PDB file of C-alpha atoms and ligand atoms in Angstrom:
ATOM      1  CA  MET A   1      10.583 -10.314  20.960  1.00 95.00           C
ATOM      2  CA  ALA A   2       7.894  -8.083  19.275  1.00 98.00           C
ATOM      3  CA  GLU A   3       8.629  -6.574  15.877  1.00 98.00           C
ATOM      4  CA  LEU A   4       7.586  -3.593  13.734  1.00 98.00           C
ATOM      5  CA  VAL A   5       7.497  -5.017  10.193  1.00 98.00           C
ATOM      6  CA  PHE A   6       6.801  -2.979   7.094  1.00 98.00           C
ATOM      7  CA  PHE A   7       5.477  -5.057   4.226  1.00 98.00           C
ATOM      8  CA  SER A   8       5.887  -2.980   1.127  1.00 97.00           C
ATOM      9  CA  GLY A   9       5.407  -3.091  -2.647  1.00 95.00           C
ATOM     10  CA  THR A  10       3.689  -1.309  -5.502  1.00 96.00           C
ATOM     11  CA  MET A  11      -0.055  -0.994  -5.700  1.00 97.00           C
ATOM     12  CA  ASP A  12      -1.874  -4.188  -6.585  1.00 96.00           C
ATOM     13  CA  CYS A  13       0.926  -6.552  -5.469  1.00 95.00           C
ATOM     14  CA  GLY A  14      -1.109  -8.341  -2.731  1.00 96.00           C
ATOM     15  CA  LYS A  15      -0.396  -6.312   0.436  1.00 97.00           C
ATOM     16  CA  SER A  16      -3.988  -6.254   1.698  1.00 98.00           C
ATOM     17  CA  THR A  17      -4.354  -9.954   0.856  1.00 97.00           C
ATOM     18  CA  LEU A  18      -1.305 -10.784   2.908  1.00 97.00           C
ATOM     19  CA  ALA A  19      -2.568  -8.506   5.768  1.00 98.00           C
ATOM     20  CA  LEU A  20      -5.768 -10.519   5.853  1.00 98.00           C
ATOM     21  CA  GLN A  21      -3.933 -13.818   5.690  1.00 97.00           C
ATOM     22  CA  LEU A  22      -1.538 -12.816   8.410  1.00 98.00           C
ATOM     23  CA  ASP A  23      -4.449 -11.774  10.631  1.00 98.00           C
ATOM     24  CA  HIS A  24      -6.202 -15.090   9.922  1.00 98.00           C
ATOM     25  CA  ASN A  25      -3.135 -17.141  10.848  1.00 98.00           C
ATOM     26  CA  HIS A  26      -2.447 -15.266  14.142  1.00 98.00           C
ATOM     27  CA  ALA A  27      -6.087 -15.292  15.152  1.00 98.00           C
ATOM     28  CA  ALA A  28      -6.292 -18.992  14.414  1.00 98.00           C
ATOM     29  CA  ARG A  29      -3.606 -19.537  17.068  1.00 98.00           C
ATOM     30  CA  GLY A  30      -5.636 -17.553  19.659  1.00 98.00           C
ATOM     31  CA  ARG A  31      -3.777 -14.291  19.374  1.00 98.00           C
ATOM     32  CA  ARG A  32      -5.807 -11.132  19.667  1.00 98.00           C
ATOM     33  CA  GLY A  33      -5.266  -8.587  16.934  1.00 98.00           C
ATOM     34  CA  LEU A  34      -6.649  -5.152  16.037  1.00 98.00           C
ATOM     35  CA  ILE A  35      -7.064  -4.175  12.379  1.00 98.00           C
ATOM     36  CA  PHE A  36      -6.499  -0.661  11.171  1.00 98.00           C
ATOM     37  CA  SER A  37      -6.667   0.998   7.759  1.00 98.00           C
ATOM     38  CA  ARG A  38      -7.016   4.463   6.368  1.00 98.00           C
ATOM     39  CA  ASP A  39      -8.904   5.479   3.220  1.00 98.00           C
ATOM     40  CA  ASP A  40      -9.342   1.964   1.837  1.00 96.00           C
ATOM     41  CA  ARG A  41     -10.883   1.976  -1.650  1.00 94.00           C
ATOM     42  CA  ALA A  42     -13.843   0.052  -0.299  1.00 94.00           C
ATOM     43  CA  GLY A  43     -14.733   2.825   2.122  1.00 94.00           C
ATOM     44  CA  SER A  44     -14.227   3.894   5.694  1.00 95.00           C
ATOM     45  CA  ASP A  45     -13.714   1.231   8.439  1.00 97.00           C
ATOM     46  CA  ARG A  46     -12.713  -1.412   5.927  1.00 97.00           C
ATOM     47  CA  LEU A  47      -9.716  -3.470   4.889  1.00 98.00           C
ATOM     48  CA  SER A  48     -10.292  -4.947   1.441  1.00 97.00           C
ATOM     49  CA  SER A  49      -8.318  -7.118  -0.955  1.00 97.00           C
ATOM     50  CA  ARG A  50      -8.823  -7.303  -4.701  1.00 96.00           C
ATOM     51  CA  LEU A  51      -9.164 -11.065  -4.214  1.00 95.00           C
ATOM     52  CA  GLY A  52     -12.635 -10.323  -2.797  1.00 95.00           C
ATOM     53  CA  LEU A  53     -12.025 -10.581   0.953  1.00 95.00           C
ATOM     54  CA  GLU A  54     -13.005  -7.616   3.046  1.00 96.00           C
ATOM     55  CA  VAL A  55     -13.167  -7.110   6.881  1.00 97.00           C
ATOM     56  CA  VAL A  56     -14.137  -4.371   9.255  1.00 97.00           C
ATOM     57  CA  ALA A  57     -11.193  -2.273  10.332  1.00 98.00           C
ATOM     58  CA  ARG A  58     -10.682   0.676  12.629  1.00 98.00           C
ATOM     59  CA  GLU A  59     -10.298   3.798  10.534  1.00 98.00           C
ATOM     60  CA  VAL A  60      -7.089   5.797  11.178  1.00 98.00           C
ATOM     61  CA  ARG A  61      -7.719   9.492  11.228  1.00 98.00           C
ATOM     62  CA  ASP A  62      -5.443  12.551  11.638  1.00 98.00           C
ATOM     63  CA  ASP A  63      -6.116  12.577  15.391  1.00 98.00           C
ATOM     64  CA  THR A  64      -5.739   8.790  15.973  1.00 98.00           C
ATOM     65  CA  ASP A  65      -3.267   8.121  18.725  1.00 98.00           C
ATOM     66  CA  PHE A  66      -2.256   4.529  18.570  1.00 98.00           C
ATOM     67  CA  TRP A  67      -0.548   4.556  21.980  1.00 98.00           C
ATOM     68  CA  ALA A  68      -3.582   5.967  23.774  1.00 98.00           C
ATOM     69  CA  LEU A  69      -5.980   3.784  21.866  1.00 98.00           C
ATOM     70  CA  VAL A  70      -4.227   0.462  22.195  1.00 98.00           C
ATOM     71  CA  THR A  71      -3.114   0.871  25.839  1.00 98.00           C
ATOM     72  CA  ALA A  72      -6.781   1.730  26.769  1.00 98.00           C
ATOM     73  CA  GLU A  73      -7.961  -1.670  25.440  1.00 98.00           C
ATOM     74  CA  PRO A  74      -9.682  -3.641  28.189  1.00 97.00           C
ATOM     75  CA  ASP A  75      -8.215  -6.966  26.905  1.00 97.00           C
ATOM     76  CA  PRO A  76      -4.636  -7.695  26.091  1.00 97.00           C
ATOM     77  CA  VAL A  77      -3.611  -7.124  22.474  1.00 98.00           C
ATOM     78  CA  ASP A  78      -0.972  -9.359  20.798  1.00 98.00           C
ATOM     79  CA  TYR A  79      -0.667  -7.695  17.410  1.00 98.00           C
ATOM     80  CA  LEU A  80      -1.807  -4.871  15.155  1.00 98.00           C
ATOM     81  CA  VAL A  81      -2.416  -5.128  11.412  1.00 98.00           C
ATOM     82  CA  CYS A  82      -2.022  -1.658   9.832  1.00 98.00           C
ATOM     83  CA  ASP A  83      -3.046  -1.326   6.197  1.00 98.00           C
ATOM     84  CA  GLU A  84      -2.543   1.642   3.886  1.00 98.00           C
ATOM     85  CA  ALA A  85       0.212   2.736   6.281  1.00 98.00           C
ATOM     86  CA  GLN A  86       1.605   5.152   3.711  1.00 98.00           C
ATOM     87  CA  PHE A  87      -1.267   7.466   4.794  1.00 98.00           C
ATOM     88  CA  TYR A  88      -0.305   7.468   8.535  1.00 98.00           C
ATOM     89  CA  SER A  89       1.610  10.416   9.877  1.00 98.00           C
ATOM     90  CA  PRO A  90       5.220  10.032  11.057  1.00 98.00           C
ATOM     91  CA  ALA A  91       4.027  10.695  14.633  1.00 98.00           C
ATOM     92  CA  GLN A  92       1.583   7.724  14.312  1.00 98.00           C
ATOM     93  CA  VAL A  93       4.370   5.528  13.058  1.00 98.00           C
ATOM     94  CA  GLU A  94       6.420   6.565  16.127  1.00 98.00           C
ATOM     95  CA  GLN A  95       3.472   5.570  18.338  1.00 98.00           C
ATOM     96  CA  LEU A  96       3.462   2.117  16.608  1.00 98.00           C
ATOM     97  CA  ALA A  97       7.190   1.691  17.294  1.00 98.00           C
ATOM     98  CA  ARG A  98       6.650   2.665  20.958  1.00 98.00           C
ATOM     99  CA  LEU A  99       3.938  -0.011  21.260  1.00 98.00           C
ATOM    100  CA  VAL A 100       6.298  -2.613  19.950  1.00 98.00           C
ATOM    101  CA  ASP A 101       9.086  -1.576  22.287  1.00 98.00           C
ATOM    102  CA  GLU A 102       7.203  -0.939  25.493  1.00 98.00           C
ATOM    103  CA  THR A 103       4.276  -3.333  25.324  1.00 98.00           C
ATOM    104  CA  GLU A 104       5.669  -6.246  23.257  1.00 97.00           C
ATOM    105  CA  ILE A 105       2.843  -5.962  20.647  1.00 98.00           C
ATOM    106  CA  ASP A 106       3.739  -6.979  17.105  1.00 98.00           C
ATOM    107  CA  VAL A 107       2.914  -4.462  14.482  1.00 98.00           C
ATOM    108  CA  PHE A 108       2.452  -5.575  10.882  1.00 98.00           C
ATOM    109  CA  ALA A 109       2.273  -2.525   8.620  1.00 98.00           C
ATOM    110  CA  PHE A 110       1.388  -2.654   4.921  1.00 98.00           C
ATOM    111  CA  GLY A 111       1.735   0.123   2.319  1.00 98.00           C
ATOM    112  CA  ILE A 112       3.325   1.516  -0.757  1.00 97.00           C
ATOM    113  CA  THR A 113       6.489   3.431  -0.221  1.00 96.00           C
ATOM    114  CA  ALA A 114       6.391   6.071  -2.980  1.00 97.00           C
ATOM    115  CA  ASP A 115       3.805   8.241  -4.643  1.00 98.00           C
ATOM    116  CA  PHE A 116       3.029   8.865  -8.300  1.00 98.00           C
ATOM    117  CA  ARG A 117       5.983  11.230  -8.505  1.00 98.00           C
ATOM    118  CA  THR A 118       8.302   8.546  -6.964  1.00 98.00           C
ATOM    119  CA  ARG A 119       8.523  10.507  -3.725  1.00 98.00           C
ATOM    120  CA  LEU A 120       8.294   8.753  -0.393  1.00 98.00           C
ATOM    121  CA  PHE A 121       5.089   9.178   1.596  1.00 98.00           C
ATOM    122  CA  PRO A 122       5.982  10.692   4.987  1.00 98.00           C
ATOM    123  CA  GLY A 123       4.450   7.711   6.851  1.00 98.00           C
ATOM    124  CA  SER A 124       6.346   5.223   4.675  1.00 98.00           C
ATOM    125  CA  ALA A 125       9.582   7.080   5.118  1.00 98.00           C
ATOM    126  CA  ARG A 126       9.239   6.852   8.880  1.00 98.00           C
ATOM    127  CA  LEU A 127       8.425   3.212   8.626  1.00 98.00           C
ATOM    128  CA  VAL A 128      11.552   2.496   6.573  1.00 98.00           C
ATOM    129  CA  GLU A 129      13.496   4.429   9.209  1.00 98.00           C
ATOM    130  CA  LEU A 130      12.021   2.645  12.221  1.00 98.00           C
ATOM    131  CA  ALA A 131      10.981  -0.792  11.184  1.00 98.00           C
ATOM    132  CA  ASP A 132      12.745  -3.889  12.500  1.00 98.00           C
ATOM    133  CA  ARG A 133      12.338  -5.326   8.974  1.00 98.00           C
ATOM    134  CA  VAL A 134      11.124  -4.066   5.596  1.00 98.00           C
ATOM    135  CA  GLU A 135       9.700  -6.939   3.561  1.00 97.00           C
ATOM    136  CA  VAL A 136       9.230  -6.516  -0.118  1.00 94.00           C
ATOM    137  CA  LEU A 137       6.287  -8.581  -1.288  1.00 91.00           C
ATOM    138  CA  GLN A 138       7.232 -11.723  -3.259  1.00 83.00           C
ATOM    139  CA  VAL A 139       4.297 -11.539  -5.660  1.00 80.00           C
ATOM    140  CA  GLU A 140       5.525  -9.133  -8.292  1.00 83.00           C
ATOM    141  CA  SER A 141       3.162  -6.901 -10.111  1.00 92.00           C
ATOM    142  CA  LEU A 142       4.349  -6.436 -13.686  1.00 96.00           C
ATOM    143  CA  CYS A 143       4.838  -3.549 -16.072  1.00 97.00           C
ATOM    144  CA  TRP A 144       3.082  -3.939 -19.486  1.00 96.00           C
ATOM    145  CA  CYS A 145       6.556  -4.755 -20.856  1.00 96.00           C
ATOM    146  CA  GLY A 146       6.875  -7.817 -18.564  1.00 95.00           C
ATOM    147  CA  ARG A 147       9.499  -6.393 -16.277  1.00 96.00           C
ATOM    148  CA  ARG A 148       8.859  -6.161 -12.511  1.00 95.00           C
ATOM    149  CA  ALA A 149       6.768  -3.132 -11.745  1.00 96.00           C
ATOM    150  CA  THR A 150       8.527  -0.880  -9.212  1.00 96.00           C
ATOM    151  CA  HIS A 151       6.689   2.417  -9.573  1.00 97.00           C
ATOM    152  CA  ASN A 152       3.111   3.700  -9.313  1.00 98.00           C
ATOM    153  CA  ALA A 153       1.909   5.967 -12.065  1.00 98.00           C
ATOM    154  CA  ARG A 154      -1.159   8.142 -11.719  1.00 98.00           C
ATOM    155  CA  THR A 155      -3.226   8.242 -14.898  1.00 98.00           C
ATOM    156  CA  VAL A 156      -6.291   9.853 -16.492  1.00 97.00           C
ATOM    157  CA  ASP A 157      -7.667   7.946 -19.488  1.00 96.00           C
ATOM    158  CA  GLY A 158      -4.574   5.801 -19.369  1.00 96.00           C
ATOM    159  CA  ARG A 159      -2.088   8.629 -19.686  1.00 97.00           C
ATOM    160  CA  MET A 160       0.291   9.645 -16.910  1.00 98.00           C
ATOM    161  CA  VAL A 161      -0.223  12.787 -14.958  1.00 97.00           C
ATOM    162  CA  VAL A 162       2.504  14.346 -12.889  1.00 97.00           C
ATOM    163  CA  GLU A 163       0.683  17.192 -11.101  1.00 97.00           C
ATOM    164  CA  GLY A 164      -1.715  16.888  -8.237  1.00 97.00           C
ATOM    165  CA  ASP A 165      -2.166  16.134  -4.528  1.00 98.00           C
ATOM    166  CA  GLN A 166      -0.052  13.423  -3.041  1.00 98.00           C
ATOM    167  CA  VAL A 167      -3.118  11.583  -1.792  1.00 98.00           C
ATOM    168  CA  VAL A 168      -5.877  10.676  -4.225  1.00 97.00           C
ATOM    169  CA  VAL A 169      -7.586   7.363  -3.375  1.00 97.00           C
ATOM    170  CA  GLY A 170      -8.049   5.265  -6.458  1.00 96.00           C
ATOM    171  CA  ASP A 171      -7.538   1.957  -8.263  1.00 96.00           C
ATOM    172  CA  VAL A 172      -5.490   0.359 -10.976  1.00 95.00           C
ATOM    173  CA  ARG A 173      -8.671  -0.109 -13.028  1.00 86.00           C
ATOM    174  CA  ALA A 174     -10.410   3.224 -13.423  1.00 87.00           C
ATOM    175  CA  GLY A 175     -13.102   4.460 -15.767  1.00 86.00           C
ATOM    176  CA  SER A 176     -12.630   7.230 -18.389  1.00 90.00           C
ATOM    177  CA  GLY A 177     -12.036  10.709 -17.018  1.00 91.00           C
ATOM    178  CA  VAL A 178     -11.296   9.368 -13.518  1.00 92.00           C
ATOM    179  CA  ILE A 179      -7.962   9.380 -11.801  1.00 95.00           C
ATOM    180  CA  GLY A 180      -6.502   5.879 -11.827  1.00 97.00           C
ATOM    181  CA  TYR A 181      -3.142   4.200 -11.408  1.00 98.00           C
ATOM    182  CA  GLU A 182      -0.896   1.914 -13.375  1.00 97.00           C
ATOM    183  CA  VAL A 183       2.161   0.092 -12.135  1.00 97.00           C
ATOM    184  CA  LEU A 184       5.254   0.413 -14.302  1.00 97.00           C
ATOM    185  CA  CYS A 185       8.927  -0.509 -14.321  1.00 97.00           C
ATOM    186  CA  ARG A 186      11.200   2.501 -13.671  1.00 97.00           C
ATOM    187  CA  ARG A 187      12.215   2.850 -17.339  1.00 98.00           C
ATOM    188  CA  HIS A 188       8.623   3.227 -18.504  1.00 98.00           C
ATOM    189  CA  HIS A 189       7.654   5.394 -15.492  1.00 98.00           C
ATOM    190  CA  MET A 190      10.520   7.779 -16.360  1.00 98.00           C
ATOM    191  CA  ARG A 191       9.365   7.847 -20.000  1.00 98.00           C
ATOM    192  CA  ARG A 192       5.730   8.210 -18.973  1.00 98.00           C
ATOM    193  CA  MET A 193       4.997   5.212 -21.168  1.00 98.00           C
ATOM    194  CA  THR A 194       1.785   3.647 -19.914  1.00 97.00           C
ATOM    195  CA  THR A 195      -0.045   0.848 -21.668  1.00 96.00           C
ATOM    196  CA  VAL A 196      -2.154   3.260 -23.660  1.00 95.00           C
ATOM    197  CA  VAL A 197       0.848   5.312 -24.819  1.00 96.00           C
ATOM    198  CA  ALA A 198       2.884   2.185 -25.655  1.00 96.00           C
ATOM    199  CA  ARG A 199       0.025   0.711 -27.661  1.00 94.00           C
ATOM    200  CA  LYS A 200      -0.494   3.960 -29.678  1.00 93.00           C
ATOM    201  CA  GLN A 201       3.198   4.353 -30.351  1.00 93.00           C
ATOM    202  CA  ALA A 202       3.544   0.829 -31.503  1.00 91.00           C
ATOM    203  CA  ALA A 203       0.547   1.165 -33.829  1.00 91.00           C
ATOM    204  CA  GLU A 204       2.013   4.266 -35.288  1.00 91.00           C
ATOM    205  CA  ASP A 205       5.337   2.485 -35.847  1.00 90.00           C
ATOM    206  CA  GLY A 206       3.515  -0.297 -37.625  1.00 88.00           C
ATOM    207  CA  PHE A 207       4.185  -2.978 -34.992  1.00 81.00           C
ATOM    208  CA  PRO A 208       0.861  -3.249 -33.092  1.00 78.00           C
ATOM    209  CA  LEU A 209       1.243  -4.389 -29.525  1.00 79.00           C
ATOM    210  CA  ASP A 210      -1.208  -6.998 -28.269  1.00 79.00           C
ATOM    211  CA  LEU A 211      -1.626  -5.763 -24.727  1.00 77.00           C
ATOM    212  CA  PRO A 212      -4.690  -6.546 -22.571  1.00 74.00           C
ATOM    213  CA  ARG A 213      -7.110  -3.610 -22.150  1.00 70.00           C
TER     214      ARG A 213
HETATM  215  N1  ADP B   1      -9.075 -12.661 -10.281  1.00 60.64           N
HETATM  216  C1  ADP B   1      -7.934 -12.884  -9.642  1.00 60.64           C
HETATM  217  N2  ADP B   1      -7.341 -14.092  -9.589  1.00 60.64           N
HETATM  218  C2  ADP B   1      -6.182 -14.242  -8.909  1.00 60.64           C
HETATM  219  N3  ADP B   1      -5.505 -13.327  -8.275  1.00 60.64           N
HETATM  220  C3  ADP B   1      -6.040 -12.074  -8.305  1.00 60.64           C
HETATM  221  C4  ADP B   1      -7.247 -11.785  -8.981  1.00 60.64           C
HETATM  222  N4  ADP B   1      -7.462 -10.480  -8.839  1.00 60.64           N
HETATM  223  C5  ADP B   1      -6.449  -9.976  -8.080  1.00 60.64           C
HETATM  224  N5  ADP B   1      -5.560 -10.956  -7.816  1.00 60.64           N
HETATM  225  C6  ADP B   1      -4.322 -10.860  -7.023  1.00 60.64           C
HETATM  226  O1  ADP B   1      -4.468  -9.842  -6.040  1.00 60.64           O
HETATM  227  C7  ADP B   1      -3.384  -9.008  -6.021  1.00 60.64           C
HETATM  228  C8  ADP B   1      -3.918  -7.675  -5.521  1.00 60.64           C
HETATM  229  O2  ADP B   1      -4.201  -7.857  -4.172  1.00 60.64           O
HETATM  230  P1  ADP B   1      -4.415  -6.676  -3.130  1.00 60.64           P
HETATM  231  O3  ADP B   1      -4.260  -7.276  -1.774  1.00 60.64           O
HETATM  232  O4  ADP B   1      -5.683  -5.974  -3.393  1.00 60.64           O
HETATM  233  O5  ADP B   1      -3.203  -5.732  -3.517  1.00 60.64           O
HETATM  234  P2  ADP B   1      -2.623  -4.397  -2.781  1.00 60.64           P
HETATM  235  O6  ADP B   1      -3.191  -4.354  -1.391  1.00 60.64           O
HETATM  236  O7  ADP B   1      -1.086  -4.622  -2.791  1.00 60.64           O
HETATM  237  O8  ADP B   1      -3.000  -3.220  -3.638  1.00 60.64           O
HETATM  238  C9  ADP B   1      -2.918  -8.957  -7.477  1.00 60.64           C
HETATM  239  O9  ADP B   1      -1.554  -8.731  -7.583  1.00 60.64           O
HETATM  240  C10 ADP B   1      -3.158 -10.434  -7.899  1.00 60.64           C
HETATM  241  O10 ADP B   1      -2.039 -11.223  -7.534  1.00 60.64           O
HETATM  242  C1  LIG B   2       0.663   6.089  -6.041  1.00 60.64           C
HETATM  243  C2  LIG B   2      -0.388   6.719  -5.203  1.00 60.64           C
HETATM  244  C3  LIG B   2      -1.385   6.016  -4.666  1.00 60.64           C
HETATM  245  N1  LIG B   2      -2.321   6.636  -3.880  1.00 60.64           N
HETATM  246  C4  LIG B   2      -3.444   5.849  -3.344  1.00 60.64           C
HETATM  247  C5  LIG B   2      -4.280   5.033  -4.328  1.00 60.64           C
HETATM  248  C6  LIG B   2      -4.810   3.881  -3.504  1.00 60.64           C
HETATM  249  O1  LIG B   2      -5.975   4.344  -2.861  1.00 60.64           O
HETATM  250  C7  LIG B   2      -3.741   3.708  -2.415  1.00 60.64           C
HETATM  251  C8  LIG B   2      -2.889   2.440  -2.591  1.00 60.64           C
HETATM  252  O2  LIG B   2      -3.672   1.342  -2.361  1.00 60.64           O
HETATM  253  P1  LIG B   2      -3.246  -0.171  -2.774  1.00 60.64           P
HETATM  254  O3  LIG B   2      -4.021  -0.998  -1.768  1.00 60.64           O
HETATM  255  O4  LIG B   2      -1.717  -0.212  -2.540  1.00 60.64           O
HETATM  256  O5  LIG B   2      -3.546  -0.432  -4.191  1.00 60.64           O
HETATM  257  O6  LIG B   2      -2.870   4.861  -2.436  1.00 60.64           O
HETATM  258  C9  LIG B   2      -2.237   7.944  -3.604  1.00 60.64           C
HETATM  259  O7  LIG B   2      -3.056   8.481  -2.827  1.00 60.64           O
HETATM  260  N2  LIG B   2      -1.208   8.653  -4.129  1.00 60.64           N
HETATM  261  C10 LIG B   2      -0.307   8.133  -4.875  1.00 60.64           C
HETATM  262  O8  LIG B   2       0.608   8.890  -5.390  1.00 60.64           O
END
């Protein structure tokens, strides 16, 4: 029985790496898959992992219709790998669910659930509502304090910002003056305490923190 699975976690927890591994394992057994992504950091038509692997992917756009596109394929399709699925529209997620139910194609979707303000992305919300399974990634990314990171903070020069568009493509390692991201535990997300802020506060309190830069 085909499944719609949503593999979810914070930024930088290994979702794209798992997407590539999963594709590799299924393809190795002769299954035919199509790889999709949207606004990957490496650029258009790409699925990239921070471990260095990168493959060509079909870019999902506002007008992408998964149902029309996949059912028009000349050869049978066994599975879809869908990265950065938080950026898909709810209608596109519904097309993916229909493909699972009516054509027995497995859909493996990967994405973050919530934005920098802790609000669900519309595509992720629909995935949580429709998926057969939601799998939280086992590799935990960590807050600077050592707790499991559960939230994505948006930063400029290491300090949290709370205003801005929901979608701004970026990375957890960003240069100065550029929008970046840092994963934090809920406690430190609520307190807006990023690594930079924690280091500064600890120095002022006379207990310097030895945190990696
Ligand atoms: N130099 C490295 N050595 C080992 N593992 C690394 C290295 N760089 C990144 N990683 C792993 O890759 C993960 C990020 O993978 P990636 O697939 O790009 O994440 P995501 O798609 O969830 O943002 C990190 O959590 C870490 O486990
Ligand atoms: C929190 C948050 C993230 N994004 C963007 C930043 C990255 O381009 C992707 C997540 O990619 P990853 O492979 O999971 O690291 O999402 C965003 O646009 N808005 C946000 O609030």
